[in-house]
Amino acid sequence: MKITTNIDESHCTITLDGKLDTSTASFVQEKFDEIPANVSHITVDMEQLNYICSSGLRVLLKETKLMNNRGGDVEVINANEDIREVFKITGFNKILCVR
């Protein structure tokens, strides 16, 4: 898993490359935990992400709840059709803004 983080004032873009599974979820969570408290909008770019499992969904849910409590939000962009299908089946497409 390769993760790139770009913070611009109150916006953070996290780019995920690889698989977001049980073995990488804690690494992704650590990157989310490093985001400063002043960030109110997180964009998760999944263009290079080719797999997500329940551990990855749990990381996204936790961050979404945190951001909502701060008055912010999380959006997902560039997810492939397989990942979009996972979001649809699990109802995450109603929790996250998926573009």
PDB file of C-alpha atoms in Angstrom:
ATOM      1  CA  MET A   1       0.000   0.000   0.000  1.00  0.00           C
ATOM      2  CA  LYS A   2       1.295   3.397  -0.987  1.00  0.00           C
ATOM      3  CA  ILE A   3      -0.321   6.454   0.585  1.00  0.00           C
ATOM      4  CA  THR A   4       0.235  10.049  -0.430  1.00  0.00           C
ATOM      5  CA  THR A   5      -1.069  12.853   1.770  1.00  0.00           C
ATOM      6  CA  ASN A   6      -1.412  16.457   0.672  1.00  0.00           C
ATOM      7  CA  ILE A   7      -2.687  19.055   3.148  1.00  0.00           C
ATOM      8  CA  ASP A   8      -3.699  22.520   1.991  1.00  0.00           C
ATOM      9  CA  GLU A   9      -4.996  24.553   4.938  1.00  0.00           C
ATOM     10  CA  SER A  10      -8.364  22.973   5.848  1.00  0.00           C
ATOM     11  CA  HIS A  11      -8.394  20.384   3.049  1.00  0.00           C
ATOM     12  CA  CYS A  12      -6.532  17.080   2.906  1.00  0.00           C
ATOM     13  CA  THR A  13      -6.256  14.732  -0.047  1.00  0.00           C
ATOM     14  CA  ILE A  14      -5.199  11.168   0.639  1.00  0.00           C
ATOM     15  CA  THR A  15      -4.309   9.035  -2.374  1.00  0.00           C
ATOM     16  CA  LEU A  16      -4.431   5.273  -1.876  1.00  0.00           C
ATOM     17  CA  ASP A  17      -2.527   2.909  -4.153  1.00  0.00           C
ATOM     18  CA  GLY A  18      -2.841  -0.858  -3.733  1.00  0.00           C
ATOM     19  CA  LYS A  19      -5.183  -2.848  -1.493  1.00  0.00           C
ATOM     20  CA  LEU A  20      -7.015  -1.571   1.583  1.00  0.00           C
ATOM     21  CA  ASP A  21      -7.330  -4.810   3.494  1.00  0.00           C
ATOM     22  CA  THR A  22      -6.661  -6.257   6.932  1.00  0.00           C
ATOM     23  CA  SER A  23      -2.898  -6.002   6.533  1.00  0.00           C
ATOM     24  CA  THR A  24      -2.921  -2.328   5.417  1.00  0.00           C
ATOM     25  CA  ALA A  25      -5.904  -0.855   7.303  1.00  0.00           C
ATOM     26  CA  SER A  26      -3.866   0.067  10.386  1.00  0.00           C
ATOM     27  CA  PHE A  27      -1.313   1.868   8.212  1.00  0.00           C
ATOM     28  CA  VAL A  28      -4.096   3.855   6.537  1.00  0.00           C
ATOM     29  CA  GLN A  29      -5.622   4.608   9.956  1.00  0.00           C
ATOM     30  CA  GLU A  30      -2.268   5.981  11.136  1.00  0.00           C
ATOM     31  CA  LYS A  31      -2.220   8.362   8.151  1.00  0.00           C
ATOM     32  CA  PHE A  32      -5.733   9.552   8.975  1.00  0.00           C
ATOM     33  CA  ASP A  33      -4.708  10.034  12.621  1.00  0.00           C
ATOM     34  CA  GLU A  34      -1.873  12.344  11.484  1.00  0.00           C
ATOM     35  CA  ILE A  35      -4.298  14.793   9.847  1.00  0.00           C
ATOM     36  CA  PRO A  36      -4.373  18.060  11.824  1.00  0.00           C
ATOM     37  CA  ALA A  37      -7.557  18.992  13.697  1.00  0.00           C
ATOM     38  CA  ASN A  38      -8.040  22.133  11.587  1.00  0.00           C
ATOM     39  CA  VAL A  39      -8.742  20.040   8.467  1.00  0.00           C
ATOM     40  CA  SER A  40     -12.477  20.066   7.725  1.00  0.00           C
ATOM     41  CA  HIS A  41     -12.580  18.287   4.384  1.00  0.00           C
ATOM     42  CA  ILE A  42     -10.862  15.046   3.377  1.00  0.00           C
ATOM     43  CA  THR A  43     -10.793  13.732  -0.175  1.00  0.00           C
ATOM     44  CA  VAL A  44      -9.805  10.086  -0.547  1.00  0.00           C
ATOM     45  CA  ASP A  45      -8.564   9.457  -4.088  1.00  0.00           C
ATOM     46  CA  MET A  46      -9.008   5.769  -4.918  1.00  0.00           C
ATOM     47  CA  GLU A  47      -7.946   5.831  -8.549  1.00  0.00           C
ATOM     48  CA  GLN A  48      -5.087   3.398  -7.854  1.00  0.00           C
ATOM     49  CA  LEU A  49      -6.914   1.383  -5.169  1.00  0.00           C
ATOM     50  CA  ASN A  50      -7.877  -2.018  -6.527  1.00  0.00           C
ATOM     51  CA  TYR A  51      -9.418  -3.721  -3.466  1.00  0.00           C
ATOM     52  CA  ILE A  52     -11.195  -2.841  -0.227  1.00  0.00           C
ATOM     53  CA  CYS A  53     -12.492  -5.147   2.515  1.00  0.00           C
ATOM     54  CA  SER A  54     -14.423  -4.639   5.742  1.00  0.00           C
ATOM     55  CA  SER A  55     -11.284  -3.501   7.605  1.00  0.00           C
ATOM     56  CA  GLY A  56     -10.842  -0.727   5.060  1.00  0.00           C
ATOM     57  CA  LEU A  57     -14.502   0.217   5.290  1.00  0.00           C
ATOM     58  CA  ARG A  58     -14.162   0.434   9.063  1.00  0.00           C
ATOM     59  CA  VAL A  59     -11.272   2.920   8.692  1.00  0.00           C
ATOM     60  CA  LEU A  60     -13.354   5.078   6.345  1.00  0.00           C
ATOM     61  CA  LEU A  61     -16.371   4.919   8.654  1.00  0.00           C
ATOM     62  CA  LYS A  62     -14.312   5.927  11.686  1.00  0.00           C
ATOM     63  CA  GLU A  63     -12.817   8.904   9.852  1.00  0.00           C
ATOM     64  CA  THR A  64     -16.210   9.952   8.485  1.00  0.00           C
ATOM     65  CA  LYS A  65     -17.715   9.936  11.987  1.00  0.00           C
ATOM     66  CA  LEU A  66     -14.779  11.954  13.327  1.00  0.00           C
ATOM     67  CA  MET A  67     -15.056  14.523  10.543  1.00  0.00           C
ATOM     68  CA  ASN A  68     -18.841  14.778  10.942  1.00  0.00           C
ATOM     69  CA  ASN A  69     -18.383  15.456  14.664  1.00  0.00           C
ATOM     70  CA  ARG A  70     -15.979  18.273  13.731  1.00  0.00           C
ATOM     71  CA  GLY A  71     -18.457  19.677  11.223  1.00  0.00           C
ATOM     72  CA  GLY A  72     -16.404  18.398   8.290  1.00  0.00           C
ATOM     73  CA  ASP A  73     -16.761  15.703   5.702  1.00  0.00           C
ATOM     74  CA  VAL A  74     -15.059  12.922   3.770  1.00  0.00           C
ATOM     75  CA  GLU A  75     -15.500  12.318   0.058  1.00  0.00           C
ATOM     76  CA  VAL A  76     -14.254   9.486  -2.130  1.00  0.00           C
ATOM     77  CA  ILE A  77     -13.227  10.122  -5.713  1.00  0.00           C
ATOM     78  CA  ASN A  78     -12.098   7.951  -8.623  1.00  0.00           C
ATOM     79  CA  ALA A  79     -13.202   4.616  -7.118  1.00  0.00           C
ATOM     80  CA  ASN A  80     -13.331   1.799  -9.669  1.00  0.00           C
ATOM     81  CA  GLU A  81     -16.541  -0.094 -10.393  1.00  0.00           C
ATOM     82  CA  ASP A  82     -15.696  -2.996  -8.045  1.00  0.00           C
ATOM     83  CA  ILE A  83     -15.145  -0.655  -5.097  1.00  0.00           C
ATOM     84  CA  ARG A  84     -18.277   1.335  -5.980  1.00  0.00           C
ATOM     85  CA  GLU A  85     -20.184  -1.951  -5.911  1.00  0.00           C
ATOM     86  CA  VAL A  86     -18.809  -2.726  -2.424  1.00  0.00           C
ATOM     87  CA  PHE A  87     -19.961   0.741  -1.287  1.00  0.00           C
ATOM     88  CA  LYS A  88     -23.403   0.114  -2.779  1.00  0.00           C
ATOM     89  CA  ILE A  89     -23.837  -3.367  -1.281  1.00  0.00           C
ATOM     90  CA  THR A  90     -22.718  -2.221   2.175  1.00  0.00           C
ATOM     91  CA  GLY A  91     -24.638   1.068   2.084  1.00  0.00           C
ATOM     92  CA  PHE A  92     -21.445   3.114   2.315  1.00  0.00           C
ATOM     93  CA  ASN A  93     -22.547   5.077  -0.725  1.00  0.00           C
ATOM     94  CA  LYS A  94     -25.150   6.629   1.624  1.00  0.00           C
ATOM     95  CA  ILE A  95     -22.592   7.373   4.341  1.00  0.00           C
ATOM     96  CA  LEU A  96     -19.804   8.706   2.151  1.00  0.00           C
ATOM     97  CA  CYS A  97     -19.934  11.180  -0.684  1.00  0.00           C
ATOM     98  CA  VAL A  98     -18.723   9.030  -3.584  1.00  0.00           C
ATOM     99  CA  ARG A  99     -17.901  10.855  -6.798  1.00  0.00           C
TER     100      ARG A  99
END
